[in-house]
Structure formats: structure tokens, C-alpha cells
Short mmCIF file of C-alpha atoms in Angstrom, two decimals:
data_model
loop_
_atom_site.label_atom_id
_atom_site.label_comp_id
_atom_site.label_asym_id
_atom_site.label_seq_id
_atom_site.Cartn_x
_atom_site.Cartn_y
_atom_site.Cartn_z
CA GLN A 21 0.02 0.07 -0.04
CA LYS A 22 1.46 3.35 -1.00
CA GLU A 23 1.92 6.00 1.78
CA VAL A 24 -0.09 8.59 0.10
CA GLU A 25 -2.75 8.11 -2.63
CA GLN A 26 -4.44 10.60 -5.01
CA ASN A 27 -6.44 10.29 -7.97
CA SER A 28 -4.23 11.22 -10.78
CA GLY A 29 -7.13 12.86 -12.79
CA PRO A 30 -7.08 14.52 -15.11
CA LEU A 31 -9.81 16.83 -13.37
CA SER A 32 -11.32 19.52 -15.55
CA VAL A 33 -13.50 22.23 -14.22
CA PRO A 34 -15.03 25.43 -15.86
CA GLU A 35 -13.68 28.73 -14.68
CA GLY A 36 -15.41 29.92 -11.74
CA ALA A 37 -16.31 26.54 -10.50
CA ILE A 38 -14.99 24.63 -7.27
CA ALA A 39 -12.36 22.13 -7.70
CA SER A 40 -12.10 19.45 -5.26
CA LEU A 41 -9.01 17.36 -4.85
CA ASN A 42 -8.78 14.36 -2.57
CA CYS A 43 -6.08 12.38 -0.93
CA THR A 44 -5.68 9.31 1.57
CA TYR A 45 -2.86 8.20 3.53
CA SER A 46 -1.86 5.06 5.30
CA ASP A 47 0.21 5.90 8.40
CA ARG A 48 -2.21 6.67 11.28
CA GLY A 49 0.76 8.32 13.04
CA SER A 50 0.80 11.16 10.63
CA GLN A 51 0.47 14.73 12.07
CA SER A 52 1.42 17.12 9.27
CA PHE A 53 -0.40 17.28 5.86
CA PHE A 54 0.33 19.61 3.02
CA TRP A 55 -0.78 20.64 -0.54
CA TYR A 56 1.58 21.58 -2.90
CA ARG A 57 1.20 23.02 -6.52
CA GLN A 58 3.56 22.05 -9.12
CA TYR A 59 3.59 23.66 -12.69
CA SER A 60 5.25 21.48 -15.51
CA GLY A 61 9.18 21.48 -15.12
CA LYS A 62 8.99 23.44 -11.76
CA SER A 63 9.54 22.62 -8.01
CA PRO A 64 6.52 22.21 -5.93
CA GLU A 65 5.18 25.32 -4.03
CA LEU A 66 3.39 25.01 -0.81
CA ILE A 67 -0.17 26.16 -0.95
CA MET A 68 -1.64 24.81 2.30
CA SER A 69 -0.72 23.01 5.40
CA ILE A 70 -3.00 21.51 7.89
CA TYR A 71 -2.31 19.68 11.21
CA SER A 72 -5.60 19.34 13.10
CA ASN A 73 -9.09 17.91 11.97
CA GLY A 74 -11.45 20.24 10.41
CA ASP A 75 -11.21 23.07 7.84
CA LYS A 76 -8.63 25.51 7.22
CA GLU A 77 -9.19 28.41 4.89
CA ASP A 78 -6.79 30.65 3.10
CA GLY A 79 -8.28 32.74 0.39
CA ARG A 80 -9.71 30.77 -2.27
CA PHE A 81 -8.27 27.43 -0.90
CA THR A 82 -9.70 25.30 1.75
CA ALA A 83 -7.95 22.20 3.17
CA GLN A 84 -9.90 19.59 5.09
CA LEU A 85 -8.62 17.01 7.28
CA ASN A 86 -10.39 13.89 8.68
CA LYS A 87 -7.84 11.75 10.67
CA ALA A 88 -10.30 8.96 11.62
CA SER A 89 -10.91 8.53 7.99
CA GLN A 90 -7.19 9.26 7.05
CA TYR A 91 -8.43 11.50 4.50
CA VAL A 92 -7.41 15.17 3.56
CA SER A 93 -8.81 17.39 0.71
CA LEU A 94 -8.37 20.73 -0.92
CA LEU A 95 -11.11 22.70 -2.27
CA ILE A 96 -10.19 25.55 -4.77
CA ARG A 97 -13.15 28.17 -5.04
CA ASP A 98 -13.75 30.38 -8.13
CA SER A 99 -11.19 28.44 -10.11
CA GLN A 100 -9.01 30.32 -12.32
CA PRO A 101 -7.11 29.11 -15.60
CA SER A 102 -3.91 30.07 -13.66
CA ASP A 103 -4.91 27.35 -11.03
CA SER A 104 -4.29 24.82 -13.80
CA ALA A 105 -1.27 22.70 -12.49
CA THR A 106 -0.59 19.41 -10.77
CA TYR A 107 -1.58 19.22 -7.16
CA LEU A 108 0.35 17.11 -4.83
CA CYS A 109 -0.65 15.87 -1.27
CA ALA A 110 2.11 15.29 1.01
CA VAL A 111 2.06 13.76 4.42
CA ARG A 112 4.61 13.65 7.14
CA ASN A 113 4.74 10.35 8.60
CA GLY A 114 5.25 9.05 12.05
CA ALA A 115 9.12 8.75 11.05
CA ASN A 116 8.98 12.37 10.23
CA ASN A 117 9.55 11.81 6.48
CA LEU A 118 7.62 13.64 3.91
CA PHE A 119 5.86 11.40 1.31
CA PHE A 120 4.08 12.63 -1.68
CA GLY A 121 1.11 11.37 -3.65
CA THR A 122 1.09 10.98 -7.43
CA GLY A 123 -0.56 14.32 -7.90
CA THR A 124 -3.88 15.27 -9.49
CA ARG A 125 -3.61 17.15 -12.78
CA LEU A 126 -6.08 20.06 -12.53
CA THR A 127 -7.21 21.79 -15.83
CA VAL A 128 -9.43 24.97 -15.45
CA ILE A 129 -11.38 25.54 -18.67
CA PRO A 130 -11.94 29.39 -19.49
CA GLY B 18 10.85 33.49 3.92
CA ALA B 19 13.29 30.77 3.71
CA VAL B 20 15.20 30.25 0.37
CA VAL B 21 16.83 27.11 -0.75
CA SER B 22 19.25 27.70 -4.01
CA GLN B 23 19.71 24.53 -6.01
CA HIS B 24 22.21 24.47 -8.96
CA PRO B 25 22.72 23.53 -11.68
CA SER B 26 19.09 24.08 -13.01
CA ARG B 27 19.93 21.99 -16.10
CA VAL B 28 22.97 19.56 -16.74
CA ILE B 29 23.55 17.26 -19.67
CA CYS B 30 26.44 14.77 -19.29
CA LYS B 31 27.74 11.72 -20.90
CA SER B 32 27.12 8.03 -19.85
CA GLY B 33 29.76 7.01 -17.25
CA THR B 34 30.56 10.56 -16.02
CA SER B 35 29.61 11.92 -12.66
CA VAL B 36 27.41 15.01 -11.84
CA LYS B 37 27.08 17.02 -8.58
CA ILE B 38 24.06 18.69 -7.58
CA GLU B 39 24.33 21.41 -4.86
CA CYS B 40 21.58 22.56 -2.44
CA ARG B 41 22.04 25.51 -0.33
CA SER B 42 19.84 27.13 2.49
CA LEU B 43 20.33 30.82 2.03
CA ASP B 44 18.90 32.45 5.20
CA PHE B 45 18.65 29.56 7.64
CA GLN B 46 20.25 26.59 9.03
CA ALA B 47 19.07 23.45 7.46
CA THR B 48 19.46 20.57 10.16
CA THR B 49 17.82 18.04 7.59
CA MET B 50 17.85 18.10 3.84
CA PHE B 51 15.89 15.74 1.69
CA TRP B 52 16.74 14.47 -1.95
CA TYR B 53 13.88 13.69 -4.26
CA ARG B 54 13.63 12.30 -7.82
CA GLN B 55 10.75 12.91 -10.25
CA PHE B 56 10.22 11.22 -13.52
CA PRO B 57 7.95 12.74 -16.18
CA LYS B 58 4.35 12.78 -15.02
CA LYS B 59 5.25 11.02 -11.76
CA SER B 60 5.32 12.07 -8.13
CA LEU B 61 8.24 12.98 -6.26
CA MET B 62 9.97 10.18 -4.76
CA LEU B 63 12.24 10.41 -1.69
CA MET B 64 15.65 9.19 -2.36
CA ALA B 65 17.41 10.09 0.94
CA THR B 66 17.37 12.00 4.01
CA SER B 67 20.55 13.69 5.42
CA ASN B 68 21.30 15.30 8.68
CA GLU B 69 24.04 17.59 9.12
CA GLY B 70 27.34 15.80 9.89
CA SER B 71 25.73 12.22 9.71
CA LYS B 72 25.48 9.58 6.97
CA ALA B 73 22.50 10.00 4.77
CA THR B 74 19.52 7.52 5.16
CA TYR B 75 18.57 6.26 1.93
CA GLU B 76 15.04 4.90 0.97
CA GLN B 77 14.84 1.26 -0.15
CA GLY B 78 16.02 0.70 -3.60
CA VAL B 79 18.21 3.71 -3.74
CA GLU B 80 21.71 2.82 -4.40
CA LYS B 81 23.82 4.80 -1.76
CA ASP B 82 27.14 3.99 -3.76
CA LYS B 83 25.62 5.39 -6.93
CA PHE B 84 23.87 8.66 -5.26
CA LEU B 85 26.36 10.07 -2.97
CA ILE B 86 25.10 12.54 -0.50
CA ASN B 87 27.36 14.94 1.64
CA HIS B 88 25.94 17.19 4.18
CA ALA B 89 28.83 18.60 5.61
CA SER B 90 27.52 22.09 6.79
CA LEU B 91 24.30 23.37 8.15
CA THR B 92 23.65 25.23 4.75
CA LEU B 93 24.92 22.79 2.10
CA SER B 94 24.05 19.65 1.03
CA THR B 95 25.36 17.87 -2.27
CA LEU B 96 24.21 14.85 -4.45
CA THR B 97 26.65 13.25 -6.78
CA VAL B 98 25.24 11.01 -9.32
CA THR B 99 28.09 8.66 -10.21
CA SER B 100 28.69 6.78 -13.34
CA ALA B 101 25.59 8.22 -14.68
CA HIS B 102 23.44 6.12 -17.03
CA PRO B 103 20.61 7.25 -19.38
CA GLU B 104 17.93 5.73 -16.90
CA ASP B 105 19.37 8.32 -14.29
CA SER B 106 17.95 11.06 -16.53
CA SER B 107 15.25 12.87 -14.15
CA PHE B 108 14.36 15.90 -12.24
CA TYR B 109 16.10 16.01 -9.01
CA ILE B 110 14.79 18.39 -6.31
CA CYS B 111 16.28 19.04 -2.71
CA SER B 112 14.20 20.30 0.22
CA ALA B 113 15.47 21.67 3.54
CA ARG B 114 13.97 21.82 6.95
CA GLU B 115 15.26 23.93 9.57
CA ALA B 116 14.27 21.92 12.60
CA ALA B 117 11.77 19.07 13.28
CA GLY B 118 8.37 20.46 12.96
CA ALA B 119 9.40 23.22 10.69
CA GLY B 120 8.14 23.58 7.28
CA TYR B 121 9.95 22.37 4.26
CA THR B 122 11.55 24.70 1.66
CA PHE B 123 12.33 23.26 -1.85
CA GLY B 124 14.97 23.96 -4.27
CA SER B 125 14.18 24.96 -7.81
CA GLY B 126 15.28 21.46 -9.03
CA THR B 127 17.86 20.08 -11.44
CA ARG B 128 16.92 18.64 -14.72
CA LEU B 129 19.54 15.74 -15.31
CA THR B 130 19.80 14.41 -18.97
CA VAL B 131 22.38 11.66 -19.49
CA VAL B 132 23.32 11.01 -23.00
#
């Protein structure tokens, strides 16, 4: 079983819609969860981090964490074409290593 | 904010030669640095974790004699790909963490092409 799993997509949403990205993880001891955005050929950039159950909002982005279900998600409201990228879910496991999911490719259609 | 400088950004080398990639934390001391490899359209895969002054811890399946990691100071870690082969062509990214529990800062990545 992989440490972190994501639906690879591609996920296409129209401009202005809500994009929903999902991620599950295997290590129940994980304490820190991150969403990164990666444009093609570029290094990942951190969008959100979340450490406790519930929702965390930052601008158009909302991260949701459910430790009981080992599930973390990212919602992007009012999606823009510039949001088109690959979104990587990352989880810091009990051994303090950061593992990435395979990423979900998002395309926002103007 | 924290900045990690990685270079070279691109390198082309011949099979059998060695290539060194540097990763520097510019405004903080990185007690731990991580090296990742990413193949096209694939996720980042952790290769090794290095703590300053200690031997690196390699992930399963990563050859430590082929991918030499040195973390001799709190601001510099290097990855040397020895006797490179075309299958080593990939995007290599480092990240650094100031202390346990701190955030991770990524370098800009190095595109290695072995011909």
C-alpha cells in the first residue's frame, strides 16, 4: 500500500467552479499534511498545510482533514485558468519523512 | 521567507561521468535536507534524508554508492550521481527543513539528462 494516494485525474472544471482534490494516507501516526502546486518542469510550491481535524481556509483554498478516515482534501473556489497545475498531497508520517502522492492534474477551462 | 538555492538547474552529461548537484539554504540553517527524484508525469520520490554531519539515510531501492550525498555543513548538501546512465535522467529536487516540525522549503530542481 502506498503511503499517500491521490486520484491522478485529469480533473477538468470550468472557470469559476469549485475544484475538489482528494487524498488518503496509510500511516495513522501522521501529524502534518500539505498541499503543493507544481507547474510543469518546476519545483513544488506550498499552498496549504493542515495539522488538526476540520477545515482551514486561506483565500480561495480550503484544506479539510479527517484523521479518523485518514483523508485530506483541498477545495479551490472560483477556479481560475492560472490554477491549472498538478496538485500534490504530502504527508509527514510518524518517522518524520515527507511522502508525496502521485498528484492530481487540474485543468481549469476558460 | 526561507530560500533554498539549487544548482545547476539543467545539466547534460555523458554516460559514465559523474554529476554533482548542490543545494544551499540561504537564510537559515538546515539541520535536515531531503533529496527527491521525479520522473515525467510521476510524483516526487524520496531518495534520501541527510542530517548535518551524519551519513544519509537512503530509501529502499536507492543505491547509496551511486547517489552520494554529503551534508557537511548546516547550509549545504550535495548529491553526486556517479557513473551516470541514461536511466538516471530525471528531475532532482532538494528540500530543507530548519528543525523538526518546521516547514519544508524546496530548491528549484535540477533537470539531469544523461546521453
